Coordinates of C-alpha atoms in Angstrom, one line a residue:
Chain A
X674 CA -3.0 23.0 -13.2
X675 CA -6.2 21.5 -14.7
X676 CA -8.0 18.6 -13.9
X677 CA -10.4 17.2 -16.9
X678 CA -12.8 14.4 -15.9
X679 CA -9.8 12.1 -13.9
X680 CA -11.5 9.0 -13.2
X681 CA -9.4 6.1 -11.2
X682 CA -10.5 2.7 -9.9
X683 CA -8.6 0.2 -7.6
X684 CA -7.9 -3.4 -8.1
X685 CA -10.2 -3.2 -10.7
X686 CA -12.2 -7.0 -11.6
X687 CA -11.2 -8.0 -7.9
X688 CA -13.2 -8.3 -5.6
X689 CA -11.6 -5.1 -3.6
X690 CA -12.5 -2.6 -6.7
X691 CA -13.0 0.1 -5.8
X692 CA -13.7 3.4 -7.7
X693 CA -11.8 5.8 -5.8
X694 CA -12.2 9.3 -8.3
X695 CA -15.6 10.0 -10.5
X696 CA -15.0 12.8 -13.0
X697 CA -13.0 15.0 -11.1
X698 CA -12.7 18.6 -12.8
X699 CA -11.0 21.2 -11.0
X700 CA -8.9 23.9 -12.0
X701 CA -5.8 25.0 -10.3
X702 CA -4.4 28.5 -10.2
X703 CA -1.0 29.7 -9.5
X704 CA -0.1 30.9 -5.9
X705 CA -4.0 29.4 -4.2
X706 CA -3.8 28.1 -0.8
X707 CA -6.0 25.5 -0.9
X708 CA -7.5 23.0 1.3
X709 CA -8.9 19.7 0.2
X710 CA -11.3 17.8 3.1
X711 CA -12.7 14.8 3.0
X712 CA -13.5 11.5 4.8
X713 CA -11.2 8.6 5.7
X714 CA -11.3 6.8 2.1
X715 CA -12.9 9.6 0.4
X716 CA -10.0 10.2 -2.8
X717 CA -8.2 12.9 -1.1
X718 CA -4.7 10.7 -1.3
X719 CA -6.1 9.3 -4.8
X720 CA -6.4 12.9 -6.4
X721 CA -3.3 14.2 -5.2
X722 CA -1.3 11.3 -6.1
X723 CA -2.3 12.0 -9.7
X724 CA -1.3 15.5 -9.3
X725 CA 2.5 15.1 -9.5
X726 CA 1.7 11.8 -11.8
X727 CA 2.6 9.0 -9.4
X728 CA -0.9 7.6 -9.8
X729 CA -2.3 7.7 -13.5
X730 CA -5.7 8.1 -14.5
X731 CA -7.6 5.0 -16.1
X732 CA -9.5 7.9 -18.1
X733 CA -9.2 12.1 -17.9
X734 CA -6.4 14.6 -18.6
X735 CA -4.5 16.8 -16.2
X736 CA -2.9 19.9 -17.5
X737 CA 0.4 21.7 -15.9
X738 CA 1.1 24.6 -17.5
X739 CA -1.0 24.1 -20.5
X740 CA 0.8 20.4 -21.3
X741 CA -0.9 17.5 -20.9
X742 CA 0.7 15.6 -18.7
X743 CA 0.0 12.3 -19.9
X744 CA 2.0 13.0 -23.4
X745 CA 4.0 10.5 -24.3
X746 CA 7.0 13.0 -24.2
X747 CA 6.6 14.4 -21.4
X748 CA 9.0 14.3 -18.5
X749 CA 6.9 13.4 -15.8
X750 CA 10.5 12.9 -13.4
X751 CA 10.1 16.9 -14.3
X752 CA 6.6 17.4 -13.3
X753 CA 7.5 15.7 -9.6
X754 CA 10.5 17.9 -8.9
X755 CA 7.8 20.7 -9.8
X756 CA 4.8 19.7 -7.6
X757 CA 6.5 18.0 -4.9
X758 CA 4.2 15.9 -2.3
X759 CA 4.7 15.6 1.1
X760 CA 3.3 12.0 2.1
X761 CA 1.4 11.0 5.1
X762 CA 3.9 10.3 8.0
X763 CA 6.6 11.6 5.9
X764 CA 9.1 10.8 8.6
X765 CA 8.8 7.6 7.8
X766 CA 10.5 8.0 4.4
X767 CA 13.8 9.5 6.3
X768 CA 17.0 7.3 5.6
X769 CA 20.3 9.3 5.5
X770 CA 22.5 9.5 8.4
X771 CA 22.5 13.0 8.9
X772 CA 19.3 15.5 8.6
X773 CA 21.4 17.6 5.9
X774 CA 22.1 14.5 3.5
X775 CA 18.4 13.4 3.9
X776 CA 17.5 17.1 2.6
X777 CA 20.0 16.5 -0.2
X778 CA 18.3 13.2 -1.5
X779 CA 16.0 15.0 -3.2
X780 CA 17.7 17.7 -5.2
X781 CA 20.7 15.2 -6.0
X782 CA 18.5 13.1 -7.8
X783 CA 17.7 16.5 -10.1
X784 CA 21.3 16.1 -10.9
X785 CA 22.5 19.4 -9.6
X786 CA 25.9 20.5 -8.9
X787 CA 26.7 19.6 -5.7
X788 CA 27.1 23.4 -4.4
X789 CA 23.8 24.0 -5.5
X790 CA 22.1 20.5 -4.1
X791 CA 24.0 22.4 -0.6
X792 CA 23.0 25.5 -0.8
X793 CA 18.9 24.5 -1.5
X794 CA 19.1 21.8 1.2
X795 CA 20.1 24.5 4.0
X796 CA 17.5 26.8 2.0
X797 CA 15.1 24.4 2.8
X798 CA 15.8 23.9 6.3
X799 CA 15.9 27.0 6.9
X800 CA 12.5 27.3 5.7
X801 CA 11.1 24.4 7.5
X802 CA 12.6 26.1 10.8
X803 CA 14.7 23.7 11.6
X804 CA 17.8 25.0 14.0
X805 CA 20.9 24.9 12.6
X806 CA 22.6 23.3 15.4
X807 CA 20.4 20.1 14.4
X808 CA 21.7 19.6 11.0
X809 CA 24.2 17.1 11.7
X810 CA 22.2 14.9 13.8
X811 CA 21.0 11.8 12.7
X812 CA 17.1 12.1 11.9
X813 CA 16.3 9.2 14.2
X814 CA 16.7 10.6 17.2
X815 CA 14.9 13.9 17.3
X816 CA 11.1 14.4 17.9
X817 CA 8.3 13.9 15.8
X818 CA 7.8 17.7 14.9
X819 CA 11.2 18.1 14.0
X820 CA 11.4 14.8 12.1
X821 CA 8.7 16.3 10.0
X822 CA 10.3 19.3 9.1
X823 CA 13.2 17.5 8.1
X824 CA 11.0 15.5 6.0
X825 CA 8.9 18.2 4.3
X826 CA 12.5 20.0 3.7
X827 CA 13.6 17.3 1.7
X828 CA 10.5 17.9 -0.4
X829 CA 11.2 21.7 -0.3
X830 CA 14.8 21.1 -1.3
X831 CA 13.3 20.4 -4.9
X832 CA 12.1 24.0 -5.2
X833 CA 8.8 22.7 -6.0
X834 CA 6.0 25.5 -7.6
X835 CA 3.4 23.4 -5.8
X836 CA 3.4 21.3 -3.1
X837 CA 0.9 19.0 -1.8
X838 CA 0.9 18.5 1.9
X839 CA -1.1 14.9 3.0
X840 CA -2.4 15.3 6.0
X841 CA 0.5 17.4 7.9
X842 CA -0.5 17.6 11.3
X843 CA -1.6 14.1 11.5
X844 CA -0.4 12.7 15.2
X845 CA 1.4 16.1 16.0
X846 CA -0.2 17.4 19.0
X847 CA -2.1 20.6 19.0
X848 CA 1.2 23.3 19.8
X849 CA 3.0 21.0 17.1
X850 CA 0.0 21.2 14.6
X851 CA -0.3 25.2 14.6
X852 CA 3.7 25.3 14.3
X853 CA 3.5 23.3 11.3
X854 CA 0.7 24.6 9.7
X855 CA 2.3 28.4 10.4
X856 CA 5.6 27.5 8.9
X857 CA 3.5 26.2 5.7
X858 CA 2.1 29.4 5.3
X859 CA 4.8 31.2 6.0
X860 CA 6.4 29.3 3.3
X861 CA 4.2 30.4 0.9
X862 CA 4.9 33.5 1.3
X863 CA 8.5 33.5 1.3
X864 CA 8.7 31.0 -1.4
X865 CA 5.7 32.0 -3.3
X866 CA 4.5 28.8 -3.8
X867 CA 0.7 27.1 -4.5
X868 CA 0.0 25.3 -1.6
X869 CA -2.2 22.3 -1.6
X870 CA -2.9 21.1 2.1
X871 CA -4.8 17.8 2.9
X872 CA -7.0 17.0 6.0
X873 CA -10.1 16.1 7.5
X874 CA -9.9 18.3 10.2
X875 CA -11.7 21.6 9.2
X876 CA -10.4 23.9 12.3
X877 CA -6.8 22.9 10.7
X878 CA -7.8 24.3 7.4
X879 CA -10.6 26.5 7.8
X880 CA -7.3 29.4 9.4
X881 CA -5.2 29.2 6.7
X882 CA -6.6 28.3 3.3
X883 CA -8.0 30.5 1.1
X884 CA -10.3 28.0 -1.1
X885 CA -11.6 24.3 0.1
X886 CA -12.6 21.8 -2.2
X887 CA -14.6 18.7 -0.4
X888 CA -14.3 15.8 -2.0
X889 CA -17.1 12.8 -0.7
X890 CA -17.0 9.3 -2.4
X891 CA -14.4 9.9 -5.2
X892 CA -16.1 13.8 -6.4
X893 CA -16.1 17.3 -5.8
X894 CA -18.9 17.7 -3.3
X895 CA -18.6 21.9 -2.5
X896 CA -15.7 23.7 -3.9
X897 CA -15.1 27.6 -2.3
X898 CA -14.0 29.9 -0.1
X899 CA -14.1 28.5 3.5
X900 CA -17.5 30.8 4.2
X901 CA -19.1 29.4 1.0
X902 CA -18.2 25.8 2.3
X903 CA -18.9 26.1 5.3
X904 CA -22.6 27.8 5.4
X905 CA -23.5 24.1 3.8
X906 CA -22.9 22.8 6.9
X907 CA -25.7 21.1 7.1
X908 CA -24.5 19.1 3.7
X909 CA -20.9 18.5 5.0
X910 CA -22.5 16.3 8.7
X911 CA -24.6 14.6 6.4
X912 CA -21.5 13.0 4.7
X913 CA -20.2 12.9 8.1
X914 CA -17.4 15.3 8.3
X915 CA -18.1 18.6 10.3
X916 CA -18.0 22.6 10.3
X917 CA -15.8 24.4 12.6
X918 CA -16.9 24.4 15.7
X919 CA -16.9 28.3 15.7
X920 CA -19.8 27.7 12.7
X921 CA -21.7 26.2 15.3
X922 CA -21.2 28.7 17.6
X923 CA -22.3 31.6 15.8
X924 CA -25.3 29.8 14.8
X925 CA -26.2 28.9 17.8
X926 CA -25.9 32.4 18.8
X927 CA -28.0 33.9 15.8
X928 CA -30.9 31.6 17.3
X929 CA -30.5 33.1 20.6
X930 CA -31.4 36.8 18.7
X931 CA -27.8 38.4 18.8
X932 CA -27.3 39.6 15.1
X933 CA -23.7 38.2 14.7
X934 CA -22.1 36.8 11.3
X935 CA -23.0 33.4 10.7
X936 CA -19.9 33.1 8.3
X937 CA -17.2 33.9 10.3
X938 CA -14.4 31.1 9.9
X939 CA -11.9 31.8 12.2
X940 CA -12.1 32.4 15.7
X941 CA -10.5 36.2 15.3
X942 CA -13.5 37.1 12.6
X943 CA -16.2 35.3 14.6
X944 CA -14.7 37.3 18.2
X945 CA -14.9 40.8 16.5
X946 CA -18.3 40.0 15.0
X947 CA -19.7 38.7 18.6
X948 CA -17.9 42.0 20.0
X949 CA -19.9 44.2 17.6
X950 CA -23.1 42.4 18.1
X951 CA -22.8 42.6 21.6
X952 CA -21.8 46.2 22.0
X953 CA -24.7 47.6 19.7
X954 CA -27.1 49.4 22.5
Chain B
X371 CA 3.0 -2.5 -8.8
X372 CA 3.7 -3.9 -5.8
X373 CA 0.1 -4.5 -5.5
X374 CA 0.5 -7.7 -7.6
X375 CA 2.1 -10.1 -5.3
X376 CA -0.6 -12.6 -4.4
X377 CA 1.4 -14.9 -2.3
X378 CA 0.0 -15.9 1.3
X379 CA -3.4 -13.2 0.5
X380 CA -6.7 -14.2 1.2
X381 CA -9.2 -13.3 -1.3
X382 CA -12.7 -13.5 0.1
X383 CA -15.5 -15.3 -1.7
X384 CA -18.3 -17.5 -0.8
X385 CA -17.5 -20.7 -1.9
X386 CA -16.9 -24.3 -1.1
X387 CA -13.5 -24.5 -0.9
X388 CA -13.6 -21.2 1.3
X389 CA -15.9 -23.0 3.7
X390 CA -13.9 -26.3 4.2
X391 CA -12.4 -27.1 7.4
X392 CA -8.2 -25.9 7.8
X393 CA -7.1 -29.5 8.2
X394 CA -8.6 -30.8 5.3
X395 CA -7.0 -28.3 2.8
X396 CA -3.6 -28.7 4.5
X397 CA -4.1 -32.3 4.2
X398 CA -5.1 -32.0 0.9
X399 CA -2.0 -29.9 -0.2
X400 CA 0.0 -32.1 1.5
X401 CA -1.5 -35.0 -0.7
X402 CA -1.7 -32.9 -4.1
X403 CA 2.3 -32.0 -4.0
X404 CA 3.4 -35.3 -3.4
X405 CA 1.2 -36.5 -6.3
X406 CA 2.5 -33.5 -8.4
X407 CA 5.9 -35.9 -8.0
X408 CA 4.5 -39.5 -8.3
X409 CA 2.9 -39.0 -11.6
X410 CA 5.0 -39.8 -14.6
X411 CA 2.5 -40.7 -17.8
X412 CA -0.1 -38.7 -19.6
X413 CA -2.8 -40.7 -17.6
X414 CA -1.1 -39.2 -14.4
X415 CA -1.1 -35.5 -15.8
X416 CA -4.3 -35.5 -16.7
X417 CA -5.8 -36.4 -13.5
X418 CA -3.2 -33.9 -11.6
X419 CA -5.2 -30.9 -14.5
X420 CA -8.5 -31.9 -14.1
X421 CA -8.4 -31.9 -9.7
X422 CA -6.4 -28.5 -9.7
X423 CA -9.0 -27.0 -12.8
X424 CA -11.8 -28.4 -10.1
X425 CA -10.0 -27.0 -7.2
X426 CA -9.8 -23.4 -8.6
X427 CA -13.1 -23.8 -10.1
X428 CA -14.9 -24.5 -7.2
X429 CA -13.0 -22.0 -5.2
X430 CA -14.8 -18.9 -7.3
X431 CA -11.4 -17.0 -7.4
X432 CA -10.0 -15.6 -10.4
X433 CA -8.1 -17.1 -12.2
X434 CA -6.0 -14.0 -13.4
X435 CA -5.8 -13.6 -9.7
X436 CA -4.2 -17.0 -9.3
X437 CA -1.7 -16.4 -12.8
X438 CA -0.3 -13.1 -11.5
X439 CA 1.2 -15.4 -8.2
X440 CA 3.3 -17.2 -11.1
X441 CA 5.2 -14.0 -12.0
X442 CA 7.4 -14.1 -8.5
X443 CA 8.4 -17.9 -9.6
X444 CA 9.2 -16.5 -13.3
X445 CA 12.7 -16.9 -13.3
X446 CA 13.0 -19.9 -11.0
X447 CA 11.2 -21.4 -13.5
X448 CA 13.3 -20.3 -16.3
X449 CA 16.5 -21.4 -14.8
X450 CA 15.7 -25.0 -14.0
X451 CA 14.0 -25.5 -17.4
X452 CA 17.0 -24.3 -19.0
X453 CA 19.1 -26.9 -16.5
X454 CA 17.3 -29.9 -17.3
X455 CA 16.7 -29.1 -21.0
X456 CA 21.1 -28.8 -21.3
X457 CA 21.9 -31.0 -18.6
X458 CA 20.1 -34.3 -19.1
X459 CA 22.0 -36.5 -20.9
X460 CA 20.2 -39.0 -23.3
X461 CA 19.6 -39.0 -26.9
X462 CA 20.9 -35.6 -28.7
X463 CA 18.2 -33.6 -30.7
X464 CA 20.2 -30.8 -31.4
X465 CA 23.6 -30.1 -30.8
X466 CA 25.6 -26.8 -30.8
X467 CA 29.2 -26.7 -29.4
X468 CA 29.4 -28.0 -25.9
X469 CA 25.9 -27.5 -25.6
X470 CA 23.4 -30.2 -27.0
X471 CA 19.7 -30.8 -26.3
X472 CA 18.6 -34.4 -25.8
X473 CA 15.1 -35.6 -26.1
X474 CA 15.3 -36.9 -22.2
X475 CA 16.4 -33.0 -21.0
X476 CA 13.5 -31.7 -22.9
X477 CA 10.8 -34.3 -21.0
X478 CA 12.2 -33.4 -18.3
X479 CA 12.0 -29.7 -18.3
X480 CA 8.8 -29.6 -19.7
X481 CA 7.7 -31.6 -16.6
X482 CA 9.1 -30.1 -14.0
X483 CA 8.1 -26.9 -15.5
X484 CA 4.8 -27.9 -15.1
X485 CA 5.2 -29.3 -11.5
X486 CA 6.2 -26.0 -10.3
X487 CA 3.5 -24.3 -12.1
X488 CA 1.1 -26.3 -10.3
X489 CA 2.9 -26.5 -7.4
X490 CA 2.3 -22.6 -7.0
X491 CA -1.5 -22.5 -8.3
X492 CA -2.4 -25.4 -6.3
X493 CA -0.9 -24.1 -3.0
X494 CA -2.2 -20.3 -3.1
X495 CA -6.0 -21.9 -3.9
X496 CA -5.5 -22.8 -0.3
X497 CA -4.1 -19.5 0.6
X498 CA -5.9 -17.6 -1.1
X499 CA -9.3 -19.4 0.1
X500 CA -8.1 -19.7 3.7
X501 CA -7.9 -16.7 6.4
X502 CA -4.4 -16.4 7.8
X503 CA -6.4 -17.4 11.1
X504 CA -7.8 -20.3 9.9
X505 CA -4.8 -21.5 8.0
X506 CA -2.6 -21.4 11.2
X507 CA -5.8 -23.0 13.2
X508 CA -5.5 -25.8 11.4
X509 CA -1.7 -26.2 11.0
X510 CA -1.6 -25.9 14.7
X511 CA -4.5 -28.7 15.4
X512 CA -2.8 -30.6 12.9
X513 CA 0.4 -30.5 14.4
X514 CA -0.5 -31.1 17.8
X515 CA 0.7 -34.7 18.5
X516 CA 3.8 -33.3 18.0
X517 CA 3.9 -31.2 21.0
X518 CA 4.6 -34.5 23.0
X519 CA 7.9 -34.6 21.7
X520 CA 8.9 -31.2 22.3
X521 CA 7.9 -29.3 19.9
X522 CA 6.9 -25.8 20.0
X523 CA 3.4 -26.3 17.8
X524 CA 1.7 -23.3 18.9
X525 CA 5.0 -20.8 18.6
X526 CA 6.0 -22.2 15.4
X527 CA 2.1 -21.6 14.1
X528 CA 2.0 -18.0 15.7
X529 CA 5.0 -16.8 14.3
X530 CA 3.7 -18.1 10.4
X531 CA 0.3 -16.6 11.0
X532 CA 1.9 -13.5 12.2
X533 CA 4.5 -13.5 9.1
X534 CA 1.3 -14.4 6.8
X535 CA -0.4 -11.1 8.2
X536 CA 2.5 -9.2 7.5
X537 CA 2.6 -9.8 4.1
X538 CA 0.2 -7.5 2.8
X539 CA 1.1 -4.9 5.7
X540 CA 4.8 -4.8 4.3
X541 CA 3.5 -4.8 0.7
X542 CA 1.7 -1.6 1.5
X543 CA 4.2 -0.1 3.2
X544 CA 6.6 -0.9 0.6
X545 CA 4.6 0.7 -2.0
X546 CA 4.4 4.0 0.1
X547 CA 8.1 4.4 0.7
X548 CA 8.5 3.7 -2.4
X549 CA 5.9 6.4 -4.1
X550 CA 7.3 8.8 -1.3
X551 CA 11.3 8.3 -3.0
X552 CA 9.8 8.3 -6.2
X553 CA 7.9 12.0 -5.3
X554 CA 11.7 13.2 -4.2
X555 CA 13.1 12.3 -7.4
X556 CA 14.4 8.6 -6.7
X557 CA 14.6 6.2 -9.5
X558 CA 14.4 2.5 -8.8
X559 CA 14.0 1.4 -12.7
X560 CA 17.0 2.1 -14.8
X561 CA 20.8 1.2 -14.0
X562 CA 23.1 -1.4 -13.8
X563 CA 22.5 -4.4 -10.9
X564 CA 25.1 -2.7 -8.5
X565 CA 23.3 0.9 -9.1
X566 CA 19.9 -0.4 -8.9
X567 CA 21.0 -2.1 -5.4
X568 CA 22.2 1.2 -4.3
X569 CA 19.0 2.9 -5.2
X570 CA 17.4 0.5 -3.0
X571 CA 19.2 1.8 0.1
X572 CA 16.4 4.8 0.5
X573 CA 13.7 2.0 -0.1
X574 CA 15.3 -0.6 2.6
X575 CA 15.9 1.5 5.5
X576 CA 12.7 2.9 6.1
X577 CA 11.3 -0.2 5.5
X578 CA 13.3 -2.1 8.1
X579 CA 13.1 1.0 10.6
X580 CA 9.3 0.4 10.0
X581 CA 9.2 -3.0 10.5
X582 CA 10.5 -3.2 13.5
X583 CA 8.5 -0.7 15.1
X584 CA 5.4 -2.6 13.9
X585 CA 7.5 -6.3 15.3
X586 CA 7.8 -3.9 18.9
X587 CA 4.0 -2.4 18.7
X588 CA 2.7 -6.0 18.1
X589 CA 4.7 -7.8 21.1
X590 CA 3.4 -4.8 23.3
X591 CA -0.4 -5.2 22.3
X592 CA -0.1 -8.8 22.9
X593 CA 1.9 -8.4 26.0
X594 CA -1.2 -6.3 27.2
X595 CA -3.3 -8.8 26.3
X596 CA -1.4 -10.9 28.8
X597 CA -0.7 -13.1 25.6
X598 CA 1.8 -16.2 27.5
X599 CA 2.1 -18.7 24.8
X600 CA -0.2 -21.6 24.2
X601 CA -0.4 -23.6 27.3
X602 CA -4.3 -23.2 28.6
X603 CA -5.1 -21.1 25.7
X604 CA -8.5 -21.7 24.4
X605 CA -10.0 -20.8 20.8
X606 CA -13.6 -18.7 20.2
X607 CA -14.2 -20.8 17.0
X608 CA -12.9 -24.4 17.8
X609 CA -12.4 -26.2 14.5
X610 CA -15.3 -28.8 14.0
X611 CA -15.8 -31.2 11.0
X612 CA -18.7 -30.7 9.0
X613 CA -20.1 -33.5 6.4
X614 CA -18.2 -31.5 3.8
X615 CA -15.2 -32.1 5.3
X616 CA -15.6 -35.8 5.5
X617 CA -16.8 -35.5 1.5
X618 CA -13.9 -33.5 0.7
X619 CA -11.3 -36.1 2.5
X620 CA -13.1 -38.9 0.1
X621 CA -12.2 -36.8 -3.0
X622 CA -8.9 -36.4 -1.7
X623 CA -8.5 -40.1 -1.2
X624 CA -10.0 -41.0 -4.7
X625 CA -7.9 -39.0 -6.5
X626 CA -4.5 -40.0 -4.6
X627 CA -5.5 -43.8 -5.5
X628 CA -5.6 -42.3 -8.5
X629 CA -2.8 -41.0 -9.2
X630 CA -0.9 -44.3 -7.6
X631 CA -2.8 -46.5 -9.8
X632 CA -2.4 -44.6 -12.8
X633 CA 1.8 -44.8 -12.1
X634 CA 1.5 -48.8 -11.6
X635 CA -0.5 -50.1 -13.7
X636 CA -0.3 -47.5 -17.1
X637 CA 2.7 -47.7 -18.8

């Protein structure tokens, strides 16, 4: 997928205008984990809501595998079964009586045989890891956690090639955060999808992702691996968002004379580098 | 899409009808849409134009702001010209089958067309010019000798400020549920009436579900706030006239003359 100069204003000649994405250009590759960060009101939502074409760009192309999705023939009902987008709170969205007809909502409006809108709806639970046992229940009544699964199912059930998750962890508690964000890259794997996860948390991201594009007032601000974004850390406080807190660590600890990695991202990279610094005689 | 409904929104701007007290504007609504019904005569309609062009002038909002709150009343407005313009018997104009059009139906759709037209612009200047707060300030202040014969003022102006907030709130909302269907394939365009009613089913549910939890997290926050009603309560911006206010009631009085005089005595 390519992004070409994708500009986007709000309520534009009110008084709320706002000019939400400035010449955005990225470029997409198949099978990335990426990360997008950003402040509260920053164009994260914005940008990926042009992804899958709900939102559509005042000026600027997007490209999805090499058409231009902003043809006049193009079926952009196609293009949102392909790069399915898990909203913000996507429990909220849940209606059905049961958890399985919920996950079927989305492949029965692809106009599927009904075996196959079955069988990819138990797919997909199955690869949300929700229980079995929990399929018939109605999806009011379970937990938060488990109503999210149910919810990014229903978006799975599709059999996106990319999907777009908005803030996923967002109100989950910390043991419910690290089981979401390990079943998303677990799906990844199994399902070989690209895998575009939104936050402003960067200990969330900084695990799992294998490139992070910061976005700051409506552009690209640093676009990398995590260790090339997050050696800028002085840059990313400025605009008020911060590194992990293991970046500050190892910094701190650099200072302090012991030759460790200042570019460690995860906590397992930056405990075998203080290990090595420490054991050198 | 959603986005558009302008009905009950504040827009902010600095201006003078932005600045003017609650009471006066509800006053002076109260007065404009009863003269939107007294005037008969091109004298009348003129006058009725040129306050509600001042009005919106004055109040610095847009006016494509103000013309996109007409879309909502669309249809209303269609159907009861088309009643008037068949169903008013008078002189025929033209006449097809059991259907005829008579010079007295077309005056009369024509004006009560217009009526409702600035009906709607003249009421969302208020609304649009007024914070929710203010607006229910006022309506509640106004109101008040009413309390002595049992009536609930205060309730009645908490529950319309609280609907007034929720507007926009459910608007939002709306539009989300309804982006997150669309993402999973849902299609709330195309289809017959009984079809498009069923699409709505995964549009309705979460948005009831939601507003309800919103209804039960705002009695809790005021519950916590140890929120009892109105009796005792006290306000940290009393409403106070201004010399404006006393200017604006003159205008008001002026042009409702006005409008009376221009019914008597121009035929």
């Amino acid at each position: 997928m390519i992004l070409d100069k994708v500009n986007y204003t709000y309520s534009r000649d009110t008084a709320y205008e706002k000019h939400a994405l400035k010449d955005v250009s990225l470029k997409i590759e198949d099978g990335q984990f990426i990360g997008i960060i950003g402040h509260t009101g920053s164009g994260k939502s914005t940008l990926i809501q042009h992804l899958n074409g709900l939102m559509r760009a005042d000026s600027g192309t997007i490209f999805f595998n090499g058409e231009n999705i902003y043809d006049k023939d193009y079926d952009i009902r196609a293009l949102r079964a392909k790069v399915g987008l898990v909203f913000q709170y996507p429990e909220h969205q849940l209606f059905e009586t049961t958890v399985f007809k919920d996950v079927c909502f989305g492949p029965g409006n692809q106009k599927l045989p009904s075996e196959e809108v079955e069988s990819r709806a138990s797919e997909a639970l199955r690869a949300a890891g929700l229980p079995e046992h929990l399929w018939q229940q109605s999806p009011f009544e379970m937990s938060g956690g488990q109503k999210r699964r149910v919810a990014i199912a229903g978006v799975l059930a599709m059999k996106p090639q990319m999907l777009i998750l908005d803030e996923p962890t967002a109100g989950l508690d910390p043991k419910g955060r690290d089981e979401i964000l390990d079943q998303v890259a677990k799906m990844r794997r199994d399902l070989h999808m690209t895998v575009i996860l939104v936050s402003h948390s960067m200990e969330d991201v900084a695990n799992y992702v294998d490139r992070l594009i910061v976005m700051n007032r409506g552009q690209v601000m640093l676009d990398g691996t995590p260790r090339q974004v997050f050696s800028h850390y002085k840059e990313l406080e400025a605009v008020g968002l911060a590194a992990p807190q293991v970046t500050y660590l190892m910094h701190e600890l650099r200072k302090a004379g012991l030759p460790v990695d200042v570019d460690a991202t995860t906590r397992d990279e930056a405990k075998a580098s203080i290990l090595k610094a420490v054991a050198r005689p | 899409m959603l986005r558009d409904i302008t009905i009950g929104q504040y827009y902010p701007a600095d201006s003078v009808i932005h600045k003017l007290d609650p009471r006066v504007k509800l006053f002076a609504t109260l007065l404009y849409v009863i003269s939107l019904f007294i005037f008969e005569n091109w004298v009348g309609l003129s006058l009725v134009t040129l306050f509600l062009i001042g009005v919106i002038w004055l109040s610095k909002v847009p006016v494509s702001y103000m013309v996109k709150g007409l879309r909502a009343i669309v249809i209303i407005l269609i159907i009861t010209a088309l009643f008037n313009l068949f169903l008013t018997p008078g002189t025929a104009l033209v006449e097809f089958g059991i259907f005829k059009i008579t010079r007295e139906g077309l005056v009369s759709a024509v004006t009560m067309a217009i009526r409702l037209i600035y009906l709607i612009l003249g009421t969302s200047v208020v609304t649009l010019a007024t914070t929710p707060n203010r607006l229910t300030d006022g309506l509640e202040k106004s109101l008040g000798p009413l309390n002595k014969i049992r009536i609930p003022v205060h309730e009645i102006s908490m529950m319309m400020s609280i609907a007034l907030r929720f507007v926009p709130i459910l608007v939002e909302e709306t539009d989300k549920i309804m982006k997150a269907q669309i993402a999973r394939g849902a299609d709330f365009e195309s289809g017959n009436v009984i079809k498009k009613a069923k699409n709505m089913i995964p549009l309705l549910v979460p948005l009831f579900i939601s507003a309800f939890r919103r209804a039960n997290d705002l009695a809790m926050a005021m519950e916590a706030r140890c929120y009892h009603g109105g009796k005792g309560r006290t306000k940290m911006k009393p409403l106070k006239y201004k010399k404006r206010d006393g200017m604006a009631y003159l205008v008001i009085f002026v042009y409702f003359a006005a409008i009376i005089l221009a019914r008597v005595f121009v035929k």
